[in-house]
CSV table of C-alpha atoms and ligand atoms in Angstrom, one decimal:
chain,number,residue,atom,x,y,z
A,1466,UNK,CA,2.6,-17.8,-23.3
A,1467,UNK,CA,1.2,-15.0,-21.1
A,1468,UNK,CA,3.3,-12.2,-22.5
A,1469,UNK,CA,4.3,-13.4,-26.0
A,1470,UNK,CA,4.4,-10.5,-28.5
A,1471,UNK,CA,4.7,-8.0,-25.6
A,1472,UNK,CA,7.7,-5.8,-25.2
A,1473,UNK,CA,8.9,-4.9,-21.7
A,1474,UNK,CA,11.3,-2.1,-20.8
A,1475,UNK,CA,13.0,-2.5,-17.4
A,1476,UNK,CA,15.1,0.4,-16.3
A,1477,UNK,CA,18.3,-0.4,-14.2
A,1478,UNK,CA,18.1,-4.0,-15.1
A,1479,UNK,CA,21.7,-5.2,-15.4
A,1480,UNK,CA,21.7,-6.4,-11.8
A,1481,UNK,CA,19.5,-7.0,-8.7
A,1482,UNK,CA,15.7,-6.6,-8.7
A,1483,UNK,CA,15.6,-5.2,-12.3
A,1484,UNK,CA,17.4,-8.3,-13.6
A,1485,UNK,CA,15.1,-10.6,-11.6
A,1486,UNK,CA,12.0,-8.8,-13.1
A,1487,UNK,CA,13.5,-8.9,-16.6
A,1488,UNK,CA,14.1,-12.6,-16.3
A,1489,UNK,CA,10.6,-13.3,-15.0
A,1490,UNK,CA,9.1,-11.4,-17.9
A,1491,UNK,CA,11.3,-13.1,-20.5
A,1492,UNK,CA,10.3,-16.5,-19.0
A,1493,UNK,CA,6.7,-15.5,-19.6
A,1494,UNK,CA,7.5,-14.9,-23.3
A,1495,UNK,CA,8.0,-11.1,-23.3
A,1496,UNK,CA,10.7,-9.5,-25.5
A,1497,UNK,CA,12.8,-7.4,-23.1
A,1498,UNK,CA,14.8,-4.2,-23.2
A,1499,UNK,CA,17.5,-4.2,-20.5
A,1500,UNK,CA,19.0,-0.8,-19.4
A,1501,UNK,CA,21.6,0.8,-17.3
A,1502,UNK,CA,24.0,3.8,-17.5
A,1503,UNK,CA,26.9,1.6,-18.5
A,1504,UNK,CA,27.6,0.3,-22.0
A,1505,UNK,CA,30.0,-2.7,-21.5
A,1506,UNK,CA,30.5,-6.0,-23.2
A,1507,UNK,CA,29.0,-7.6,-20.1
A,1508,UNK,CA,25.8,-5.6,-20.5
A,1509,UNK,CA,25.3,-6.9,-24.1
A,1510,UNK,CA,26.4,-10.4,-23.2
A,1511,UNK,CA,23.8,-10.5,-20.4
A,1512,UNK,CA,21.1,-9.6,-23.0
A,1513,UNK,CA,22.3,-12.3,-25.3
A,1514,UNK,CA,22.4,-14.9,-22.5
A,1515,UNK,CA,18.8,-14.1,-21.4
A,1516,UNK,CA,17.7,-14.2,-25.0
A,1517,UNK,CA,19.2,-17.7,-25.4
A,1518,UNK,CA,17.9,-19.0,-22.1
A,1519,UNK,CA,14.2,-18.0,-22.7
A,1520,UNK,CA,14.0,-17.8,-26.6
A,1521,UNK,CA,12.9,-14.2,-26.7
A,1522,UNK,CA,14.3,-11.0,-28.1
A,1523,UNK,CA,16.4,-9.2,-25.5
A,1524,UNK,CA,18.2,-5.9,-26.2
A,1525,UNK,CA,20.4,-3.8,-24.0
A,1526,UNK,CA,19.9,0.0,-24.4
A,1527,UNK,CA,22.3,2.3,-22.5
A,1528,UNK,CA,20.7,5.3,-20.9
A,1529,UNK,CA,21.4,7.3,-17.8
A,1530,UNK,CA,18.2,7.5,-15.8
A,1531,UNK,CA,19.4,10.6,-14.0
A,1532,UNK,CA,19.0,12.5,-17.3
A,1533,UNK,CA,15.5,13.4,-18.6
A,1534,UNK,CA,16.6,13.1,-22.3
A,1535,UNK,CA,18.1,9.6,-21.8
A,1536,UNK,CA,14.9,8.4,-20.0
A,1537,UNK,CA,12.8,9.6,-22.9
A,1538,UNK,CA,15.2,8.3,-25.6
A,1539,UNK,CA,15.2,4.8,-23.9
A,1540,UNK,CA,11.5,4.4,-24.6
A,1541,UNK,CA,11.7,5.9,-28.1
A,1542,UNK,CA,14.6,3.6,-29.0
A,1543,UNK,CA,12.8,0.6,-27.6
A,1544,UNK,CA,10.2,1.3,-30.3
A,1545,UNK,CA,7.4,-0.5,-28.3
A,1546,UNK,CA,6.7,-0.5,-24.6
A,1547,UNK,CA,3.7,-2.6,-23.5
A,1548,UNK,CA,5.2,-3.2,-20.1
A,1549,UNK,CA,7.3,-0.5,-18.4
A,1550,UNK,CA,9.1,-1.4,-15.2
A,1551,UNK,CA,10.6,1.7,-13.5
A,1552,UNK,CA,13.2,0.1,-11.3
A,1553,UNK,CA,16.5,2.1,-11.6
A,1554,UNK,CA,17.5,3.3,-8.1
A,1555,UNK,CA,20.3,4.4,-5.9
A,1556,UNK,CA,20.7,5.0,-2.2
A,1557,UNK,CA,22.7,7.3,0.1
A,1558,UNK,CA,22.6,7.5,3.8
A,1559,UNK,CA,23.3,10.6,5.9
A,1560,UNK,CA,21.5,12.9,8.4
A,1561,UNK,CA,19.4,15.5,6.6
A,1562,UNK,CA,21.6,18.4,7.8
A,1563,UNK,CA,24.7,16.6,6.4
A,1564,UNK,CA,23.1,15.2,3.2
A,1565,UNK,CA,25.1,16.3,0.2
A,1566,UNK,CA,22.8,18.3,-2.1
A,1567,UNK,CA,24.2,16.6,-5.2
A,1568,UNK,CA,23.2,13.2,-3.7
A,1569,UNK,CA,19.7,14.5,-3.0
A,1570,UNK,CA,19.4,15.7,-6.6
A,1571,UNK,CA,20.7,12.4,-8.0
A,1572,UNK,CA,18.4,10.2,-5.9
A,1573,UNK,CA,15.3,12.3,-6.8
A,1574,UNK,CA,16.3,12.2,-10.5
A,1575,UNK,CA,17.1,8.4,-10.7
A,1576,UNK,CA,14.5,7.1,-8.3
A,1577,UNK,CA,11.6,9.4,-9.1
A,1578,UNK,CA,11.9,11.8,-12.0
A,1579,UNK,CA,13.0,9.0,-14.4
A,1580,UNK,CA,9.7,7.3,-13.9
A,1581,UNK,CA,7.8,10.4,-14.9
A,1582,UNK,CA,9.8,10.8,-18.1
A,1583,UNK,CA,9.6,7.1,-19.2
A,1584,UNK,CA,5.9,6.9,-18.3
A,1585,UNK,CA,5.2,10.1,-20.3
A,1586,UNK,CA,6.7,8.6,-23.5
A,1587,UNK,CA,5.4,5.0,-22.9
A,1588,UNK,CA,1.7,5.8,-22.3
A,1589,UNK,CA,0.9,6.9,-25.9
A,1590,UNK,CA,2.6,3.7,-27.1
A,1591,UNK,CA,0.4,1.6,-24.7
A,1592,UNK,CA,-2.7,3.5,-25.9
A,1593,UNK,CA,-1.8,2.8,-29.5
A,1594,UNK,CA,-1.3,-0.9,-28.7
A,1595,UNK,CA,-4.5,-1.1,-26.7
A,1596,UNK,CA,-2.9,-2.6,-23.6
A,1597,UNK,CA,-0.3,-1.5,-21.1
A,1598,UNK,CA,1.3,-2.1,-17.7
A,1599,UNK,CA,3.4,0.3,-15.6
A,1600,UNK,CA,5.1,-1.3,-12.7
A,1601,UNK,CA,7.0,1.0,-10.4
A,1602,UNK,CA,9.5,-0.6,-8.0
A,1603,UNK,CA,9.0,1.6,-4.9
A,1604,UNK,CA,10.0,0.3,-1.5
A,1605,UNK,CA,8.7,-0.2,2.1
A,1606,UNK,CA,10.3,3.2,2.2
A,1607,UNK,CA,7.5,4.4,-0.1
A,1608,UNK,CA,5.1,3.7,2.8
A,1609,UNK,CA,7.2,4.3,6.0
A,1610,UNK,CA,10.4,6.2,6.8
A,1611,UNK,CA,13.8,5.5,8.3
A,1612,UNK,CA,16.2,8.0,9.7
A,1613,UNK,CA,19.2,9.1,7.4
A,1614,UNK,CA,17.4,8.2,4.2
A,1615,UNK,CA,15.6,11.5,3.5
A,1616,UNK,CA,16.1,11.6,-0.3
A,1617,UNK,CA,15.3,7.9,-0.8
A,1618,UNK,CA,12.2,8.0,1.4
A,1619,UNK,CA,11.0,11.2,-0.3
A,1620,UNK,CA,11.6,9.7,-3.8
A,1621,UNK,CA,9.9,6.5,-2.9
A,1622,UNK,CA,6.9,8.2,-1.3
A,1623,UNK,CA,6.9,10.4,-4.5
A,1624,UNK,CA,6.7,7.3,-6.8
A,1625,UNK,CA,3.8,6.0,-4.9
A,1626,UNK,CA,2.0,9.3,-5.5
A,1627,UNK,CA,3.0,9.2,-9.2
A,1628,UNK,CA,1.6,5.6,-9.4
A,1629,UNK,CA,-1.8,6.7,-8.1
A,1630,UNK,CA,-2.0,9.7,-10.4
A,1631,UNK,CA,-1.1,7.7,-13.5
A,1632,UNK,CA,-3.6,5.0,-12.5
A,1633,UNK,CA,-6.4,7.6,-12.3
A,1634,UNK,CA,-5.4,9.1,-15.6
A,1635,UNK,CA,-5.6,5.7,-17.3
A,1636,UNK,CA,-8.5,4.2,-15.2
A,1637,UNK,CA,-10.9,3.8,-18.1
A,1638,UNK,CA,-8.3,2.4,-20.5
A,1639,UNK,CA,-6.8,-1.1,-20.6
A,1640,UNK,CA,-3.7,0.2,-18.8
A,1641,UNK,CA,-2.8,-0.2,-15.2
A,1642,UNK,CA,-0.1,1.4,-13.0
A,1643,UNK,CA,1.0,-0.1,-9.7
A,1644,UNK,CA,3.9,0.0,-7.3
A,1645,UNK,CA,5.7,-3.0,-5.7
A,1646,UNK,CA,7.1,-2.2,-2.3
A,1647,UNK,CA,9.8,-4.6,-1.4
A,1648,UNK,CA,11.3,-4.8,2.1
A,1649,UNK,CA,15.0,-5.8,2.1
A,1650,UNK,CA,16.1,-7.8,-0.9
A,1651,UNK,CA,19.7,-9.0,-1.0
A,1652,UNK,CA,21.1,-7.2,-4.1
A,1653,UNK,CA,24.2,-5.2,-4.8
A,1654,UNK,CA,22.4,-2.0,-3.5
A,1655,UNK,CA,21.8,-3.7,-0.1
A,1656,UNK,CA,25.2,-5.5,-0.1
A,1657,UNK,CA,26.9,-2.1,-0.5
A,1658,UNK,CA,25.2,-0.8,2.7
A,1659,UNK,CA,26.5,-3.7,4.9
A,1660,UNK,CA,30.1,-2.4,5.5
A,1661,UNK,CA,28.8,1.0,6.5
A,1662,UNK,CA,26.2,-0.5,8.8
A,1663,UNK,CA,28.9,-2.8,10.3
A,1664,UNK,CA,31.1,0.2,11.0
A,1665,UNK,CA,28.3,2.4,12.4
A,1666,UNK,CA,27.0,-0.4,14.8
A,1667,UNK,CA,30.4,-2.1,15.5
A,1668,UNK,CA,28.9,-5.5,14.6
A,1669,UNK,CA,29.9,-8.4,12.4
A,1670,UNK,CA,28.1,-9.1,9.1
A,1671,UNK,CA,25.6,-11.7,10.4
A,1672,UNK,CA,24.6,-9.7,13.5
A,1673,UNK,CA,24.1,-6.5,11.5
A,1674,UNK,CA,22.0,-8.4,8.9
A,1675,UNK,CA,19.7,-10.0,11.5
A,1676,UNK,CA,19.6,-7.4,14.2
A,1677,UNK,CA,19.9,-4.1,12.3
A,1678,UNK,CA,19.0,-4.5,8.6
A,1679,UNK,CA,16.2,-7.1,9.1
A,1680,UNK,CA,15.2,-5.6,12.4
A,1681,UNK,CA,12.0,-4.1,10.9
A,1682,UNK,CA,11.3,-7.1,8.6
A,1683,UNK,CA,9.4,-9.5,11.0
A,1684,UNK,CA,10.2,-12.6,8.8
A,1685,UNK,CA,13.9,-11.9,9.4
A,1686,UNK,CA,14.4,-13.2,5.9
A,1687,UNK,CA,15.5,-11.1,2.8
A,1688,UNK,CA,12.9,-11.1,0.0
A,1689,UNK,CA,14.3,-12.5,-3.3
A,1690,UNK,CA,14.6,-11.0,-6.8
A,1691,UNK,CA,12.5,-14.0,-8.0
A,1692,UNK,CA,9.7,-13.1,-5.7
A,1693,UNK,CA,9.7,-9.5,-7.0
A,1694,UNK,CA,9.7,-10.8,-10.5
A,1695,UNK,CA,6.7,-13.1,-9.7
A,1696,UNK,CA,4.8,-10.1,-8.3
A,1697,UNK,CA,5.5,-8.1,-11.5
A,1698,UNK,CA,4.3,-11.0,-13.5
A,1699,UNK,CA,1.0,-11.1,-11.5
A,1700,UNK,CA,0.5,-7.4,-12.3
A,1701,UNK,CA,0.9,-8.2,-16.0
A,1702,UNK,CA,-1.7,-11.0,-15.9
A,1703,UNK,CA,-5.4,-10.9,-16.6
A,1704,UNK,CA,-6.1,-11.5,-12.9
A,1705,UNK,CA,-4.7,-8.0,-12.2
A,1706,UNK,CA,-6.8,-6.2,-14.9
A,1707,UNK,CA,-8.7,-4.3,-12.1
A,1708,UNK,CA,-5.6,-3.9,-9.9
A,1709,UNK,CA,-4.5,-0.3,-10.4
A,1710,UNK,CA,-3.2,2.6,-8.4
A,1711,UNK,CA,-2.1,0.5,-5.5
A,1712,UNK,CA,0.9,-0.8,-3.7
A,1713,UNK,CA,1.8,-4.4,-3.2
A,1714,UNK,CA,4.2,-5.0,-0.3
A,1715,UNK,CA,6.7,-7.9,-0.5
A,1716,UNK,CA,8.3,-7.1,2.8
A,1717,UNK,CA,8.0,-10.0,5.3
A,1718,UNK,CA,5.5,-8.1,7.4
A,1719,UNK,CA,7.5,-4.8,7.7
A,1720,UNK,CA,4.6,-2.5,7.0
A,1721,UNK,CA,2.2,-4.5,9.2
A,1722,UNK,CA,4.1,-3.3,12.3
B,473,NAD,P1,21.0,-2.7,-7.6
B,473,NAD,O1,22.1,-1.7,-7.3
B,473,NAD,O2,21.3,-4.1,-7.8
B,473,NAD,O3,20.3,-2.3,-9.0
B,473,NAD,C1,20.1,-0.9,-9.3
B,473,NAD,C2,20.0,-0.9,-10.8
B,473,NAD,O4,19.9,0.5,-11.2
B,473,NAD,C3,21.3,-1.4,-11.5
B,473,NAD,O5,21.0,-2.1,-12.6
B,473,NAD,C4,22.0,-0.1,-11.8
B,473,NAD,O6,22.9,-0.2,-12.9
B,473,NAD,C5,20.9,0.8,-12.1
B,473,NAD,N1,21.2,2.2,-12.1
B,473,NAD,C6,21.7,2.9,-11.1
B,473,NAD,N2,21.9,4.2,-11.5
B,473,NAD,C7,21.4,4.3,-12.7
B,473,NAD,C8,21.3,5.3,-13.7
B,473,NAD,N3,21.7,6.6,-13.4
B,473,NAD,N4,20.7,5.0,-14.9
B,473,NAD,C9,20.3,3.8,-15.2
B,473,NAD,N5,20.4,2.8,-14.3
B,473,NAD,C10,20.9,3.0,-13.1
B,473,NAD,O7,19.9,-2.5,-6.6
B,473,NAD,P2,18.4,-3.1,-6.4
B,473,NAD,O8,18.4,-3.4,-4.9
B,473,NAD,O9,18.2,-4.2,-7.3
B,473,NAD,O10,17.5,-1.9,-6.6
B,473,NAD,C11,16.5,-1.9,-7.7
B,473,NAD,C12,15.3,-1.0,-7.2
B,473,NAD,O11,14.7,-1.7,-6.1
B,473,NAD,C13,15.7,0.4,-6.7
B,473,NAD,O12,14.7,1.3,-7.2
B,473,NAD,C14,15.6,0.2,-5.2
B,473,NAD,O13,15.3,1.4,-4.6
B,473,NAD,C15,14.5,-0.8,-5.1
B,473,NAD,N6,14.4,-1.5,-3.8
B,473,NAD,C16,15.4,-2.3,-3.4
B,473,NAD,C17,15.4,-2.9,-2.2
B,473,NAD,C18,16.4,-3.9,-1.8
B,473,NAD,O14,16.4,-4.3,-0.6
B,473,NAD,N7,17.3,-4.3,-2.6
B,473,NAD,C19,14.2,-2.7,-1.4
B,473,NAD,C20,13.2,-1.9,-1.8
B,473,NAD,C21,13.3,-1.3,-3.0
């Protein structure tokens, strides 16, 4: 199998896109480390069920990606990290002059700084193993902006910059670093925005989805977590050996506008 004997660490992977990517990597034979800030029975049961489904080793390691020490400890506890998927992310929406400073700090820490800390610890492991892949889950908001999402847009533009820098620092090694830029994917993070958007725009659920949320996504379809998982898998394949320092949009045409 494509990824047998590889270990993949996916941050923020007990739901949504991270879970979709973790499942795709497990399906290709990788052993997987799941992560989130919680430490519940459900988290460990999820690891067991993916392990049973795909016949690979799956562990759940608790770690709060807003904390530098937890980010670094996650990779150390994983013991190996051939594939690092920096996915953990949160969102908050408010005009910049009303944006709570603690929300700004949390978004920058979880969506951007965590990737710096995990990558810093993972790269020496990849070098020792003679192969590595860093896949950063950025966003269409890593390439374009929207009002009221200052911290998120800043963090996602930042992770695209980090991606390019890490790619240049590893360009002559068998290691690549790329960012996937999804448009809207229907996950808990997006689901949580729907009630606010309905209130703001005075619209019902279907109308707010098609006319507001997917207004910039020309396909008018959400991307799926399976599609993001498949894109990550491509980046881990031999076909992508020379793909580094770039962004791959999975956004139904959003950034073509
Ligand atoms: P989600 O809420 O389903 O998943 C977020 C994950 O991050 C969860 O597993 C959550 O537990 C974890 N997480 C949150 N705070 C954490 C912390 N402090 N420490 C560790 N883990 C933490 O949302 P999602 O939509 O799957 O988002 C995943 C990534 O994809 C994010 O980086 C997000 O910005 C990005 N993204 C999502 C969309 C979308 O439309 N859903 C679009 C573009 C980019």
